[in-house]
Amino acid sequence: MWYNHFEVKIMTMYSIGEFGKQIGVTPQTLRNWDKRGELKPAHVSQGGTRYYSEEQRNQFLGIAGRKKPKRITIGYCRVSSNKQKDDLERQIENVKTYMIARGYQFDIIQDIGSGINYNKKGLSQLIDKITNGEIDKVVILYKDRLIRFGYELIEKLCNKYGTEIEIIDNTEKTEEQELVEDLIQIVTVFSCRLQGKRANKAKKMIKELMEDDTSQESKVAPD
């Protein structure tokens, strides 16, 4: 009696969540790559569930030499108010010049808003792109252009998703008026939560800051 001998190879398959953990990206990033044709699932069920193979995992991690989907550099530029639009344009030009000189493929995200406002449209867009695995580098002119307080949290987020932050000028350089405006905003937020004497004290502090800021602007340099 003759027997046909054959080897059955069992292929390990991963759900989109499991595969994302294996290669260090979010499920949303995998969905985006699928839509753009950069990394298609090995199998899609009738219900639309994506499955990825162990071979794809190995290829992505470089075991079989597959190149990862291309990521870009983002130049992020910010000023605090519409009065600083000229400053914003100069900032954008400086950041562009820096990235062009290094041959980066880049886009620009710009914001007009306080450095202590975490809900700015541009900043939200930047964070979404970072967590989707779309950004290789974030280039900023000064450290405080990204965010006034909590920079370390953004830096940690970037490290988690393999995004590097490049600061063109690492010296601490903040316009005095802009810093005063941020301080006024901080005190205003806290004073709204206070009552009685403490609220009056906070309001007095805001008034003094605003008066000091106004007096500084009105000063004329001596001949």
Tab-separated table of C-alpha atoms in Angstrom:
chain	number	residue	atom	x	y	z
A	1	MET	CA	0.000	0.000	0.000
A	2	TRP	CA	1.286	3.411	-0.969
A	3	TYR	CA	0.852	6.507	1.129
A	4	ASN	CA	1.193	10.042	-0.079
A	5	HIS	CA	3.279	11.950	2.401
A	6	PHE	CA	2.794	15.686	2.585
A	7	GLU	CA	3.613	18.400	5.061
A	8	VAL	CA	0.880	20.638	6.382
A	9	LYS	CA	2.194	24.075	7.271
A	10	ILE	CA	0.076	25.882	9.839
A	11	MET	CA	0.155	29.642	9.317
A	12	THR	CA	-0.069	31.824	12.398
A	13	MET	CA	-2.561	34.642	11.925
A	14	TYR	CA	-3.004	37.779	14.017
A	15	SER	CA	-6.009	40.012	14.550
A	16	ILE	CA	-5.460	43.687	13.774
A	17	GLY	CA	-4.985	44.469	17.483
A	18	GLU	CA	-2.543	41.605	18.044
A	19	PHE	CA	-0.586	42.425	14.888
A	20	GLY	CA	-0.376	46.088	15.874
A	21	LYS	CA	1.148	45.142	19.238
A	22	GLN	CA	3.630	42.827	17.511
A	23	ILE	CA	5.000	45.568	15.243
A	24	GLY	CA	4.439	48.564	17.548
A	25	VAL	CA	1.677	50.529	15.798
A	26	THR	CA	-2.005	51.204	16.506
A	27	PRO	CA	-4.913	49.421	14.777
A	28	GLN	CA	-5.873	52.772	13.201
A	29	THR	CA	-2.424	53.008	11.621
A	30	LEU	CA	-2.904	49.546	10.106
A	31	ARG	CA	-6.303	50.593	8.735
A	32	ASN	CA	-4.709	53.691	7.196
A	33	TRP	CA	-1.924	51.612	5.612
A	34	ASP	CA	-4.524	49.195	4.241
A	35	LYS	CA	-6.491	52.054	2.628
A	36	ARG	CA	-3.324	53.488	1.082
A	37	GLY	CA	-2.177	50.068	-0.096
A	38	GLU	CA	1.024	50.213	1.953
A	39	LEU	CA	0.344	47.095	4.019
A	40	LYS	CA	-2.660	44.951	3.108
A	41	PRO	CA	-3.953	42.236	5.478
A	42	ALA	CA	-3.266	38.626	4.530
A	43	HIS	CA	-6.952	37.801	4.883
A	44	VAL	CA	-10.217	39.699	5.362
A	45	SER	CA	-13.223	37.765	6.648
A	46	GLN	CA	-16.719	38.105	5.187
A	47	GLY	CA	-17.537	40.333	8.132
A	48	GLY	CA	-14.642	42.656	7.254
A	49	THR	CA	-12.250	41.550	10.009
A	50	ARG	CA	-8.598	41.964	9.037
A	51	TYR	CA	-6.032	39.241	9.731
A	52	TYR	CA	-2.269	39.458	9.308
A	53	SER	CA	0.189	36.593	8.902
A	54	GLU	CA	3.347	35.751	10.793
A	55	GLU	CA	5.231	36.156	7.520
A	56	GLN	CA	4.019	39.768	7.301
A	57	ARG	CA	5.121	40.325	10.885
A	58	ASN	CA	8.592	38.986	10.116
A	59	GLN	CA	8.856	41.058	6.957
A	60	PHE	CA	7.805	44.252	8.712
A	61	LEU	CA	10.262	43.738	11.551
A	62	GLY	CA	13.064	43.336	9.026
A	63	ILE	CA	13.495	39.585	9.406
A	64	ALA	CA	12.862	39.173	5.683
A	65	GLY	CA	14.137	42.626	4.710
A	66	ARG	CA	10.818	44.311	3.929
A	67	LYS	CA	10.915	48.091	3.962
A	68	LYS	CA	8.514	49.763	6.375
A	69	PRO	CA	5.912	52.213	5.022
A	70	LYS	CA	7.480	55.632	4.430
A	71	ARG	CA	7.002	58.297	7.077
A	72	ILE	CA	7.476	62.034	6.680
A	73	THR	CA	8.846	64.978	8.620
A	74	ILE	CA	6.501	67.629	10.026
A	75	GLY	CA	7.580	71.204	10.656
A	76	TYR	CA	5.421	72.561	13.492
A	77	CYS	CA	5.181	76.355	13.860
A	78	ARG	CA	3.169	78.340	16.411
A	79	VAL	CA	2.557	81.884	17.620
A	80	SER	CA	0.226	83.006	20.394
A	81	SER	CA	-2.014	85.514	18.615
A	82	ASN	CA	-3.099	86.908	15.263
A	83	LYS	CA	-0.964	89.990	15.981
A	84	GLN	CA	2.088	87.768	15.454
A	85	LYS	CA	1.235	86.535	11.947
A	86	ASP	CA	4.406	88.127	10.550
A	87	ASP	CA	6.415	86.231	13.161
A	88	LEU	CA	4.623	83.044	12.143
A	89	GLU	CA	5.604	83.529	8.492
A	90	ARG	CA	9.256	84.078	9.452
A	91	GLN	CA	9.145	81.018	11.688
A	92	ILE	CA	7.736	78.894	8.849
A	93	GLU	CA	10.450	80.115	6.459
A	94	ASN	CA	13.212	79.299	8.968
A	95	VAL	CA	11.844	75.809	9.571
A	96	LYS	CA	11.392	75.177	5.829
A	97	THR	CA	14.949	76.317	5.070
A	98	TYR	CA	16.296	73.968	7.741
A	99	MET	CA	14.374	70.952	6.406
A	100	ILE	CA	15.137	71.645	2.734
A	101	ALA	CA	18.857	71.868	3.542
A	102	ARG	CA	18.668	68.374	5.040
A	103	GLY	CA	16.667	66.893	2.194
A	104	TYR	CA	13.623	66.084	4.313
A	105	GLN	CA	10.287	65.262	2.708
A	106	PHE	CA	8.005	67.411	4.827
A	107	ASP	CA	4.695	69.092	5.529
A	108	ILE	CA	4.041	72.161	7.682
A	109	ILE	CA	1.500	72.302	10.507
A	110	GLN	CA	0.885	75.777	11.923
A	111	ASP	CA	-1.033	77.018	14.947
A	112	ILE	CA	-2.157	80.354	16.345
A	113	GLY	CA	-2.844	79.957	20.041
A	114	SER	CA	-1.383	80.014	23.522
A	115	GLY	CA	1.372	77.594	24.461
A	116	ILE	CA	-0.770	76.414	27.374
A	117	ASN	CA	-3.784	75.626	25.184
A	118	TYR	CA	-3.707	71.873	24.543
A	119	ASN	CA	-6.752	71.862	22.248
A	120	LYS	CA	-5.270	73.734	19.310
A	121	LYS	CA	-6.242	72.318	15.917
A	122	GLY	CA	-2.681	71.979	14.657
A	123	LEU	CA	-1.387	70.350	17.843
A	124	SER	CA	-4.255	67.831	17.791
A	125	GLN	CA	-3.491	67.041	14.148
A	126	LEU	CA	0.188	66.572	14.983
A	127	ILE	CA	-0.552	64.175	17.855
A	128	ASP	CA	-2.963	62.158	15.683
A	129	LYS	CA	-0.283	61.744	13.017
A	130	ILE	CA	2.316	60.722	15.609
A	131	THR	CA	0.064	58.055	17.136
A	132	ASN	CA	-0.859	56.803	13.656
A	133	GLY	CA	2.811	56.142	12.940
A	134	GLU	CA	2.921	58.671	10.082
A	135	ILE	CA	5.714	60.953	11.342
A	136	ASP	CA	9.445	60.283	11.366
A	137	LYS	CA	10.535	63.670	12.731
A	138	VAL	CA	8.944	66.797	14.191
A	139	VAL	CA	11.004	69.937	13.546
A	140	ILE	CA	10.435	73.060	15.685
A	141	LEU	CA	12.316	76.354	15.824
A	142	TYR	CA	12.288	76.612	19.630
A	143	LYS	CA	11.291	74.106	22.289
A	144	ASP	CA	8.399	76.250	23.560
A	145	ARG	CA	6.852	76.451	20.070
A	146	LEU	CA	5.580	72.915	20.579
A	147	ILE	CA	4.073	73.472	24.006
A	148	ARG	CA	4.801	75.766	26.955
A	149	PHE	CA	4.371	73.255	29.779
A	150	GLY	CA	4.362	69.461	29.527
A	151	TYR	CA	6.955	69.167	26.748
A	152	GLU	CA	8.274	65.969	28.345
A	153	LEU	CA	4.886	64.258	27.867
A	154	ILE	CA	4.908	65.040	24.133
A	155	GLU	CA	8.515	63.859	23.965
A	156	LYS	CA	7.607	60.571	25.680
A	157	LEU	CA	4.702	60.077	23.255
A	158	CYS	CA	7.054	60.632	20.322
A	159	ASN	CA	9.542	58.119	21.726
A	160	LYS	CA	6.794	55.514	22.029
A	161	TYR	CA	5.863	55.838	18.349
A	162	GLY	CA	9.398	56.181	17.017
A	163	THR	CA	9.154	59.909	16.249
A	164	GLU	CA	12.168	62.168	16.769
A	165	ILE	CA	11.899	65.829	17.802
A	166	GLU	CA	14.476	68.176	16.259
A	167	ILE	CA	14.864	71.625	17.831
A	168	ILE	CA	16.628	74.071	15.516
A	169	ASP	CA	17.583	76.572	18.229
A	170	ASN	CA	17.807	74.967	21.668
A	171	THR	CA	18.376	78.225	23.538
A	172	GLU	CA	15.553	79.419	25.757
A	173	LYS	CA	14.030	82.315	23.797
A	174	THR	CA	10.549	83.498	24.677
A	175	GLU	CA	9.037	86.890	23.934
A	176	GLU	CA	8.236	88.612	27.236
A	177	GLN	CA	4.773	89.738	26.128
A	178	GLU	CA	3.845	86.232	25.011
A	179	LEU	CA	4.958	84.791	28.353
A	180	VAL	CA	2.904	87.415	30.213
A	181	GLU	CA	-0.164	86.504	28.135
A	182	ASP	CA	0.297	82.831	29.023
A	183	LEU	CA	0.658	83.679	32.721
A	184	ILE	CA	-2.500	85.808	32.594
A	185	GLN	CA	-4.363	82.896	31.027
A	186	ILE	CA	-3.152	80.500	33.742
A	187	VAL	CA	-4.186	82.844	36.563
A	188	THR	CA	-7.545	83.502	34.859
A	189	VAL	CA	-8.332	79.788	34.661
A	190	PHE	CA	-7.579	79.257	38.352
A	191	SER	CA	-9.363	82.428	39.488
A	192	CYS	CA	-12.575	81.177	37.858
A	193	ARG	CA	-12.464	78.209	40.233
A	194	LEU	CA	-11.942	80.304	43.346
A	195	GLN	CA	-14.482	82.138	45.465
A	196	GLY	CA	-14.528	85.090	47.839
A	197	LYS	CA	-11.266	86.713	48.935
A	198	ARG	CA	-9.060	84.287	47.023
A	199	ALA	CA	-10.895	85.089	43.783
A	200	ASN	CA	-10.492	88.837	44.395
A	201	LYS	CA	-6.795	88.350	45.068
A	202	ALA	CA	-6.388	86.436	41.807
A	203	LYS	CA	-8.273	89.126	39.867
A	204	LYS	CA	-6.015	91.775	41.390
A	205	MET	CA	-2.994	89.789	40.238
A	206	ILE	CA	-4.385	89.602	36.689
A	207	LYS	CA	-4.999	93.362	36.684
A	208	GLU	CA	-1.434	94.061	37.847
A	209	LEU	CA	0.010	91.770	35.179
A	210	MET	CA	-2.042	93.443	32.468
A	211	GLU	CA	-1.121	96.941	33.672
A	212	ASP	CA	2.560	96.011	33.814
A	213	ASP	CA	2.373	94.536	30.316
A	214	THR	CA	0.689	97.688	28.986
A	215	SER	CA	3.248	99.973	30.632
A	216	GLN	CA	6.116	97.966	29.127
A	217	GLU	CA	4.603	98.312	25.653
A	218	SER	CA	4.155	102.077	26.023
A	219	LYS	CA	7.744	102.747	27.091
A	220	VAL	CA	9.898	104.485	24.518
A	221	ALA	CA	13.638	103.892	24.441
A	222	PRO	CA	15.710	107.028	25.290
A	223	ASP	CA	17.636	108.830	22.534
